[in-house]
Coordinates of C-alpha atoms in Angstrom, one line a residue:
M1 CA 41.0 -21.5 2.0
G2 CA 41.7 -18.3 4.0
L3 CA 40.3 -14.9 3.9
T4 CA 40.4 -15.1 -0.1
S5 CA 38.0 -18.0 -0.5
P6 CA 35.3 -17.4 -2.9
T7 CA 32.6 -17.8 -0.2
H8 CA 34.3 -15.3 2.1
L9 CA 34.7 -12.7 -0.8
V10 CA 30.9 -13.2 -1.6
T11 CA 30.0 -12.9 2.1
L12 CA 32.0 -9.6 2.1
K13 CA 30.3 -8.3 -0.9
L14 CA 26.9 -9.3 0.4
K15 CA 27.6 -7.4 3.7
E16 CA 28.5 -4.2 1.6
V17 CA 25.4 -4.6 -0.3
L18 CA 23.2 -4.9 2.6
M19 CA 24.9 -2.0 4.4
E20 CA 24.2 0.2 1.3
L21 CA 20.5 -1.1 1.1
Q22 CA 20.1 -0.2 4.7
K23 CA 21.4 3.3 4.2
A24 CA 19.0 3.7 1.4
V25 CA 16.1 2.4 3.6
D26 CA 17.1 4.7 6.5
S27 CA 17.2 7.8 4.2
W28 CA 13.9 6.9 2.6
R29 CA 12.3 6.4 5.9
C30 CA 13.5 10.0 7.0
E31 CA 12.2 11.5 3.9
M32 CA 8.8 9.8 4.2
K33 CA 8.6 11.0 7.7
E34 CA 9.1 14.4 6.6
K35 CA 6.5 14.2 3.9
F36 CA 4.2 12.5 6.2
W37 CA 4.2 15.5 8.6
L38 CA 4.1 18.1 5.8
A39 CA 0.9 16.2 4.4
I40 CA -0.6 16.4 7.9
V41 CA 0.2 20.2 8.2
V42 CA -1.1 20.9 4.6
T43 CA -4.3 18.9 5.1
F44 CA -5.0 20.6 8.5
S45 CA -4.3 24.0 6.9
L46 CA -6.7 23.2 4.0
N47 CA -9.3 21.9 6.3
L48 CA -9.2 25.1 8.4
F49 CA -9.3 27.3 5.2
F50 CA -12.4 25.5 3.7
F51 CA -14.1 25.4 7.1
N52 CA -13.8 29.2 7.2
E53 CA -14.8 29.6 3.6
G54 CA -17.8 27.4 4.3
A55 CA -18.7 29.3 7.5
R56 CA -18.8 32.6 5.3
T57 CA -20.9 31.2 2.4
S58 CA -24.6 32.2 2.3
V59 CA -27.0 29.5 3.1
K60 CA -30.2 31.3 2.7
G61 CA -31.6 34.8 1.8
G62 CA -27.8 36.1 1.4
E63 CA -27.2 36.0 5.1
S64 CA -23.9 34.7 6.3
L65 CA -24.0 31.7 8.7
S66 CA -21.5 30.0 10.6
Y67 CA -21.4 26.4 11.6
L68 CA -20.4 26.6 15.1
P69 CA -23.0 29.1 16.5
N70 CA -25.7 27.1 14.6
A71 CA -24.5 23.8 16.1
V72 CA -24.5 25.4 19.5
A73 CA -28.0 26.6 18.9
L74 CA -29.2 23.1 18.2
F75 CA -27.9 21.8 21.4
N76 CA -29.2 24.8 23.5
D77 CA -32.6 25.0 21.7
P78 CA -33.5 21.9 19.8
P79 CA -36.2 22.2 17.1
K80 CA -39.7 21.5 18.5
G81 CA -41.3 18.3 17.1
K82 CA -44.9 18.2 15.9

């Protein structure tokens, strides 16, 4: 029973398989990190695009209103209550 025993051979094979699995997991993690950051950038870009598009849409009477100035106006001059 030396280095060629069945238990030792199985242990070596198991170590090889675990190392290959670890490499695959590391590769997958790296790929997922890249996709995660790409998704963040795309989402942020789309939000900016649709925010700008929404700011240019007509709200009433064909006039173009922007969200930010209207929000600032609400804080500076709140609507009068009855």
